Amino acid sequence: MKIVRVQDIIGTEREVSGPGWTSRRMLLKKDGMGFSFHETIIPAGAELNLWYKHHLEAVYCVAGNGTITDKATGETHEISDGTLYALDKHDQHTLRGGTEDMRLICAFNPPVTGSEVHDEDGAYLPDTSED
């Protein structure tokens, strides 16, 4: 059994930040669950162009607000507490923070290793290490 408290991750190597996001990586590949699990904070007003070419992601909003735009269709969806979106087709998207910081709970498959940051396409590179 694993017990992970987000307050124990803040300020450690499992808290990773980039322009417009902070990710607290609660479960990683090395934890052996087959997925990774993160708490991600998107500040109000942030805009991120993302494309997880190598990962599927499910995201559940537990606080704040914003929008997500599907770049293939141009369709924009509101995000607020209680909204889940799933990037089940490696969807290129723009995530925008709204009037409040968004607190998102995210699961990635395959799991991330913990040190990833977004490349020029907004993707995480695939993990090529052995299990």
mmCIF file with all atom_site columns, C-alpha atoms in Angstrom:
data_model
loop_
_atom_site.group_PDB
_atom_site.id
_atom_site.type_symbol
_atom_site.label_atom_id
_atom_site.label_alt_id
_atom_site.label_comp_id
_atom_site.label_asym_id
_atom_site.label_entity_id
_atom_site.label_seq_id
_atom_site.pdbx_PDB_ins_code
_atom_site.Cartn_x
_atom_site.Cartn_y
_atom_site.Cartn_z
_atom_site.occupancy
_atom_site.B_iso_or_equiv
_atom_site.pdbx_formal_charge
_atom_site.auth_seq_id
_atom_site.auth_comp_id
_atom_site.auth_asym_id
_atom_site.auth_atom_id
_atom_site.pdbx_PDB_model_num
ATOM 1   C CA . MET A 1 1   ? 0.000   0.000  0.000   1.00 0.00 ? 1   MET A CA 1
ATOM 2   C CA . LYS A 1 2   ? 1.231   3.477  -0.858  1.00 0.00 ? 2   LYS A CA 1
ATOM 3   C CA . ILE A 1 3   ? 0.205   6.598  1.051   1.00 0.00 ? 3   ILE A CA 1
ATOM 4   C CA . VAL A 1 4   ? 1.122   9.888  -0.614  1.00 0.00 ? 4   VAL A CA 1
ATOM 5   C CA . ARG A 1 5   ? 0.333   13.341 0.753   1.00 0.00 ? 5   ARG A CA 1
ATOM 6   C CA . VAL A 1 6   ? 0.631   16.294 -1.592  1.00 0.00 ? 6   VAL A CA 1
ATOM 7   C CA . GLN A 1 7   ? 2.061   18.457 1.216   1.00 0.00 ? 7   GLN A CA 1
ATOM 8   C CA . ASP A 1 8   ? 5.001   16.028 1.394   1.00 0.00 ? 8   ASP A CA 1
ATOM 9   C CA . ILE A 1 9   ? 5.711   16.503 -2.349  1.00 0.00 ? 9   ILE A CA 1
ATOM 10  C CA . ILE A 1 10  ? 5.760   20.307 -2.431  1.00 0.00 ? 10  ILE A CA 1
ATOM 11  C CA . GLY A 1 11  ? 9.340   21.516 -2.731  1.00 0.00 ? 11  GLY A CA 1
ATOM 12  C CA . THR A 1 12  ? 10.760  18.093 -3.661  1.00 0.00 ? 12  THR A CA 1
ATOM 13  C CA . GLU A 1 13  ? 11.913  16.623 -6.993  1.00 0.00 ? 13  GLU A CA 1
ATOM 14  C CA . ARG A 1 14  ? 8.321   15.383 -7.504  1.00 0.00 ? 14  ARG A CA 1
ATOM 15  C CA . GLU A 1 15  ? 7.094   18.982 -7.829  1.00 0.00 ? 15  GLU A CA 1
ATOM 16  C CA . VAL A 1 16  ? 7.935   20.111 -11.363 1.00 0.00 ? 16  VAL A CA 1
ATOM 17  C CA . SER A 1 17  ? 7.063   23.498 -12.872 1.00 0.00 ? 17  SER A CA 1
ATOM 18  C CA . GLY A 1 18  ? 7.126   25.151 -16.264 1.00 0.00 ? 18  GLY A CA 1
ATOM 19  C CA . PRO A 1 19  ? 5.644   28.309 -17.752 1.00 0.00 ? 19  PRO A CA 1
ATOM 20  C CA . GLY A 1 20  ? 1.973   28.302 -16.720 1.00 0.00 ? 20  GLY A CA 1
ATOM 21  C CA . TRP A 1 21  ? 1.876   25.049 -14.727 1.00 0.00 ? 21  TRP A CA 1
ATOM 22  C CA . THR A 1 22  ? 3.034   23.229 -11.624 1.00 0.00 ? 22  THR A CA 1
ATOM 23  C CA . SER A 1 23  ? 2.753   19.441 -11.438 1.00 0.00 ? 23  SER A CA 1
ATOM 24  C CA . ARG A 1 24  ? 2.936   17.493 -8.189  1.00 0.00 ? 24  ARG A CA 1
ATOM 25  C CA . ARG A 1 25  ? 3.664   13.954 -9.276  1.00 0.00 ? 25  ARG A CA 1
ATOM 26  C CA . MET A 1 26  ? 2.128   11.659 -6.709  1.00 0.00 ? 26  MET A CA 1
ATOM 27  C CA . LEU A 1 27  ? 2.622   8.353  -8.556  1.00 0.00 ? 27  LEU A CA 1
ATOM 28  C CA . LEU A 1 28  ? 5.319   7.795  -11.165 1.00 0.00 ? 28  LEU A CA 1
ATOM 29  C CA . LYS A 1 29  ? 6.461   4.947  -13.389 1.00 0.00 ? 29  LYS A CA 1
ATOM 30  C CA . LYS A 1 30  ? 8.816   3.696  -10.659 1.00 0.00 ? 30  LYS A CA 1
ATOM 31  C CA . ASP A 1 31  ? 5.809   3.242  -8.331  1.00 0.00 ? 31  ASP A CA 1
ATOM 32  C CA . GLY A 1 32  ? 4.692   0.345  -10.548 1.00 0.00 ? 32  GLY A CA 1
ATOM 33  C CA . MET A 1 33  ? 0.996   1.199  -10.930 1.00 0.00 ? 33  MET A CA 1
ATOM 34  C CA . GLY A 1 34  ? 0.913   1.261  -14.743 1.00 0.00 ? 34  GLY A CA 1
ATOM 35  C CA . PHE A 1 35  ? -0.104  4.946  -14.794 1.00 0.00 ? 35  PHE A CA 1
ATOM 36  C CA . SER A 1 36  ? 1.097   8.158  -13.205 1.00 0.00 ? 36  SER A CA 1
ATOM 37  C CA . PHE A 1 37  ? -1.083  10.396 -11.050 1.00 0.00 ? 37  PHE A CA 1
ATOM 38  C CA . HIS A 1 38  ? -0.559  14.122 -10.604 1.00 0.00 ? 38  HIS A CA 1
ATOM 39  C CA . GLU A 1 39  ? -2.028  17.230 -9.058  1.00 0.00 ? 39  GLU A CA 1
ATOM 40  C CA . THR A 1 40  ? -1.503  20.067 -11.521 1.00 0.00 ? 40  THR A CA 1
ATOM 41  C CA . ILE A 1 41  ? -2.058  23.766 -10.851 1.00 0.00 ? 41  ILE A CA 1
ATOM 42  C CA . ILE A 1 42  ? -2.796  26.047 -13.817 1.00 0.00 ? 42  ILE A CA 1
ATOM 43  C CA . PRO A 1 43  ? -2.656  29.706 -12.770 1.00 0.00 ? 43  PRO A CA 1
ATOM 44  C CA . ALA A 1 44  ? -5.472  32.084 -13.677 1.00 0.00 ? 44  ALA A CA 1
ATOM 45  C CA . GLY A 1 45  ? -4.871  33.538 -17.136 1.00 0.00 ? 45  GLY A CA 1
ATOM 46  C CA . ALA A 1 46  ? -2.249  30.963 -18.197 1.00 0.00 ? 46  ALA A CA 1
ATOM 47  C CA . GLU A 1 47  ? -2.358  29.587 -21.753 1.00 0.00 ? 47  GLU A CA 1
ATOM 48  C CA . LEU A 1 48  ? -0.734  26.270 -22.661 1.00 0.00 ? 48  LEU A CA 1
ATOM 49  C CA . ASN A 1 49  ? -0.548  24.650 -26.101 1.00 0.00 ? 49  ASN A CA 1
ATOM 50  C CA . LEU A 1 50  ? -0.255  20.925 -25.426 1.00 0.00 ? 50  LEU A CA 1
ATOM 51  C CA . TRP A 1 51  ? -0.110  17.727 -27.423 1.00 0.00 ? 51  TRP A CA 1
ATOM 52  C CA . TYR A 1 52  ? 0.550   14.506 -25.556 1.00 0.00 ? 52  TYR A CA 1
ATOM 53  C CA . LYS A 1 53  ? 1.593   12.505 -28.629 1.00 0.00 ? 53  LYS A CA 1
ATOM 54  C CA . HIS A 1 54  ? 3.009   9.676  -26.520 1.00 0.00 ? 54  HIS A CA 1
ATOM 55  C CA . HIS A 1 55  ? 0.553   9.600  -23.598 1.00 0.00 ? 55  HIS A CA 1
ATOM 56  C CA . LEU A 1 56  ? -3.151  9.371  -22.932 1.00 0.00 ? 56  LEU A CA 1
ATOM 57  C CA . GLU A 1 57  ? -4.363  11.676 -20.171 1.00 0.00 ? 57  GLU A CA 1
ATOM 58  C CA . ALA A 1 58  ? -7.522  11.957 -18.082 1.00 0.00 ? 58  ALA A CA 1
ATOM 59  C CA . VAL A 1 59  ? -7.990  15.194 -16.131 1.00 0.00 ? 59  VAL A CA 1
ATOM 60  C CA . TYR A 1 60  ? -10.487 15.967 -13.379 1.00 0.00 ? 60  TYR A CA 1
ATOM 61  C CA . CYS A 1 61  ? -10.936 19.541 -12.161 1.00 0.00 ? 61  CYS A CA 1
ATOM 62  C CA . VAL A 1 62  ? -11.438 19.871 -8.403  1.00 0.00 ? 62  VAL A CA 1
ATOM 63  C CA . ALA A 1 63  ? -11.129 23.670 -8.094  1.00 0.00 ? 63  ALA A CA 1
ATOM 64  C CA . GLY A 1 64  ? -10.983 26.837 -10.175 1.00 0.00 ? 64  GLY A CA 1
ATOM 65  C CA . ASN A 1 65  ? -11.982 27.341 -13.790 1.00 0.00 ? 65  ASN A CA 1
ATOM 66  C CA . GLY A 1 66  ? -10.730 27.622 -17.338 1.00 0.00 ? 66  GLY A CA 1
ATOM 67  C CA . THR A 1 67  ? -11.267 26.285 -20.835 1.00 0.00 ? 67  THR A CA 1
ATOM 68  C CA . ILE A 1 68  ? -9.886  23.649 -23.162 1.00 0.00 ? 68  ILE A CA 1
ATOM 69  C CA . THR A 1 69  ? -9.921  24.047 -26.946 1.00 0.00 ? 69  THR A CA 1
ATOM 70  C CA . ASP A 1 70  ? -9.604  21.063 -29.285 1.00 0.00 ? 70  ASP A CA 1
ATOM 71  C CA . LYS A 1 71  ? -7.232  22.268 -31.990 1.00 0.00 ? 71  LYS A CA 1
ATOM 72  C CA . ALA A 1 72  ? -8.614  19.784 -34.551 1.00 0.00 ? 72  ALA A CA 1
ATOM 73  C CA . THR A 1 73  ? -12.206 21.017 -34.277 1.00 0.00 ? 73  THR A CA 1
ATOM 74  C CA . GLY A 1 74  ? -11.840 24.493 -32.760 1.00 0.00 ? 74  GLY A CA 1
ATOM 75  C CA . GLU A 1 75  ? -14.417 23.488 -30.148 1.00 0.00 ? 75  GLU A CA 1
ATOM 76  C CA . THR A 1 76  ? -13.929 25.092 -26.719 1.00 0.00 ? 76  THR A CA 1
ATOM 77  C CA . HIS A 1 77  ? -15.242 23.594 -23.478 1.00 0.00 ? 77  HIS A CA 1
ATOM 78  C CA . GLU A 1 78  ? -15.608 25.221 -20.078 1.00 0.00 ? 78  GLU A CA 1
ATOM 79  C CA . ILE A 1 79  ? -13.749 23.559 -17.199 1.00 0.00 ? 79  ILE A CA 1
ATOM 80  C CA . SER A 1 80  ? -14.764 23.969 -13.567 1.00 0.00 ? 80  SER A CA 1
ATOM 81  C CA . ASP A 1 81  ? -14.995 21.922 -10.386 1.00 0.00 ? 81  ASP A CA 1
ATOM 82  C CA . GLY A 1 82  ? -16.507 18.548 -11.291 1.00 0.00 ? 82  GLY A CA 1
ATOM 83  C CA . THR A 1 83  ? -15.449 18.525 -14.979 1.00 0.00 ? 83  THR A CA 1
ATOM 84  C CA . LEU A 1 84  ? -13.410 15.666 -16.445 1.00 0.00 ? 84  LEU A CA 1
ATOM 85  C CA . TYR A 1 85  ? -11.793 15.669 -19.860 1.00 0.00 ? 85  TYR A CA 1
ATOM 86  C CA . ALA A 1 86  ? -9.982  12.747 -21.456 1.00 0.00 ? 86  ALA A CA 1
ATOM 87  C CA . LEU A 1 87  ? -7.409  13.164 -24.220 1.00 0.00 ? 87  LEU A CA 1
ATOM 88  C CA . ASP A 1 88  ? -8.184  9.749  -25.687 1.00 0.00 ? 88  ASP A CA 1
ATOM 89  C CA . LYS A 1 89  ? -6.904  10.484 -29.198 1.00 0.00 ? 89  LYS A CA 1
ATOM 90  C CA . HIS A 1 90  ? -3.660  12.275 -28.287 1.00 0.00 ? 90  HIS A CA 1
ATOM 91  C CA . ASP A 1 91  ? -5.635  15.462 -28.920 1.00 0.00 ? 91  ASP A CA 1
ATOM 92  C CA . GLN A 1 92  ? -3.769  18.691 -29.623 1.00 0.00 ? 92  GLN A CA 1
ATOM 93  C CA . HIS A 1 93  ? -5.311  21.276 -27.332 1.00 0.00 ? 93  HIS A CA 1
ATOM 94  C CA . THR A 1 94  ? -5.021  24.679 -25.733 1.00 0.00 ? 94  THR A CA 1
ATOM 95  C CA . LEU A 1 95  ? -5.632  24.826 -21.994 1.00 0.00 ? 95  LEU A CA 1
ATOM 96  C CA . ARG A 1 96  ? -6.426  28.242 -20.563 1.00 0.00 ? 96  ARG A CA 1
ATOM 97  C CA . GLY A 1 97  ? -6.657  29.265 -16.949 1.00 0.00 ? 97  GLY A CA 1
ATOM 98  C CA . GLY A 1 98  ? -9.779  31.254 -16.154 1.00 0.00 ? 98  GLY A CA 1
ATOM 99  C CA . THR A 1 99  ? -10.434 33.773 -13.394 1.00 0.00 ? 99  THR A CA 1
ATOM 100 C CA . GLU A 1 100 ? -9.155  31.433 -10.664 1.00 0.00 ? 100 GLU A CA 1
ATOM 101 C CA . ASP A 1 101 ? -6.253  28.995 -10.504 1.00 0.00 ? 101 ASP A CA 1
ATOM 102 C CA . MET A 1 102 ? -7.338  25.528 -11.677 1.00 0.00 ? 102 MET A CA 1
ATOM 103 C CA . ARG A 1 103 ? -6.480  22.519 -9.550  1.00 0.00 ? 103 ARG A CA 1
ATOM 104 C CA . LEU A 1 104 ? -6.488  19.428 -11.761 1.00 0.00 ? 104 LEU A CA 1
ATOM 105 C CA . ILE A 1 105 ? -6.059  15.751 -10.899 1.00 0.00 ? 105 ILE A CA 1
ATOM 106 C CA . CYS A 1 106 ? -4.411  13.941 -13.821 1.00 0.00 ? 106 CYS A CA 1
ATOM 107 C CA . ALA A 1 107 ? -3.651  10.343 -14.771 1.00 0.00 ? 107 ALA A CA 1
ATOM 108 C CA . PHE A 1 108 ? -1.157  9.539  -17.563 1.00 0.00 ? 108 PHE A CA 1
ATOM 109 C CA . ASN A 1 109 ? -0.764  6.297  -19.485 1.00 0.00 ? 109 ASN A CA 1
ATOM 110 C CA . PRO A 1 110 ? 1.962   5.269  -19.991 1.00 0.00 ? 110 PRO A CA 1
ATOM 111 C CA . PRO A 1 111 ? 3.176   6.659  -16.673 1.00 0.00 ? 111 PRO A CA 1
ATOM 112 C CA . VAL A 1 112 ? 5.681   9.498  -16.634 1.00 0.00 ? 112 VAL A CA 1
ATOM 113 C CA . THR A 1 113 ? 9.034   9.075  -14.914 1.00 0.00 ? 113 THR A CA 1
ATOM 114 C CA . GLY A 1 114 ? 8.837   12.411 -13.092 1.00 0.00 ? 114 GLY A CA 1
ATOM 115 C CA . SER A 1 115 ? 11.411  14.605 -14.794 1.00 0.00 ? 115 SER A CA 1
ATOM 116 C CA . GLU A 1 116 ? 9.479   15.375 -17.999 1.00 0.00 ? 116 GLU A CA 1
ATOM 117 C CA . VAL A 1 117 ? 8.806   18.898 -19.163 1.00 0.00 ? 117 VAL A CA 1
ATOM 118 C CA . HIS A 1 118 ? 6.929   19.927 -22.304 1.00 0.00 ? 118 HIS A CA 1
ATOM 119 C CA . ASP A 1 119 ? 8.844   19.956 -25.588 1.00 0.00 ? 119 ASP A CA 1
ATOM 120 C CA . GLU A 1 120 ? 8.301   22.490 -28.407 1.00 0.00 ? 120 GLU A CA 1
ATOM 121 C CA . ASP A 1 121 ? 5.055   20.696 -29.417 1.00 0.00 ? 121 ASP A CA 1
ATOM 122 C CA . GLY A 1 122 ? 3.743   20.718 -25.834 1.00 0.00 ? 122 GLY A CA 1
ATOM 123 C CA . ALA A 1 123 ? 4.391   16.971 -25.470 1.00 0.00 ? 123 ALA A CA 1
ATOM 124 C CA . TYR A 1 124 ? 6.313   14.809 -23.053 1.00 0.00 ? 124 TYR A CA 1
ATOM 125 C CA . LEU A 1 125 ? 8.869   12.669 -24.839 1.00 0.00 ? 125 LEU A CA 1
ATOM 126 C CA . PRO A 1 126 ? 8.279   8.915  -24.590 1.00 0.00 ? 126 PRO A CA 1
ATOM 127 C CA . ASP A 1 127 ? 10.132  7.052  -21.855 1.00 0.00 ? 127 ASP A CA 1
ATOM 128 C CA . THR A 1 128 ? 12.636  4.690  -23.453 1.00 0.00 ? 128 THR A CA 1
ATOM 129 C CA . SER A 1 129 ? 14.122  3.348  -20.223 1.00 0.00 ? 129 SER A CA 1
ATOM 130 C CA . GLU A 1 130 ? 13.697  -0.257 -19.209 1.00 0.00 ? 130 GLU A CA 1
ATOM 131 C CA . ASP A 1 131 ? 11.220  -1.071 -16.441 1.00 0.00 ? 131 ASP A CA 1
#
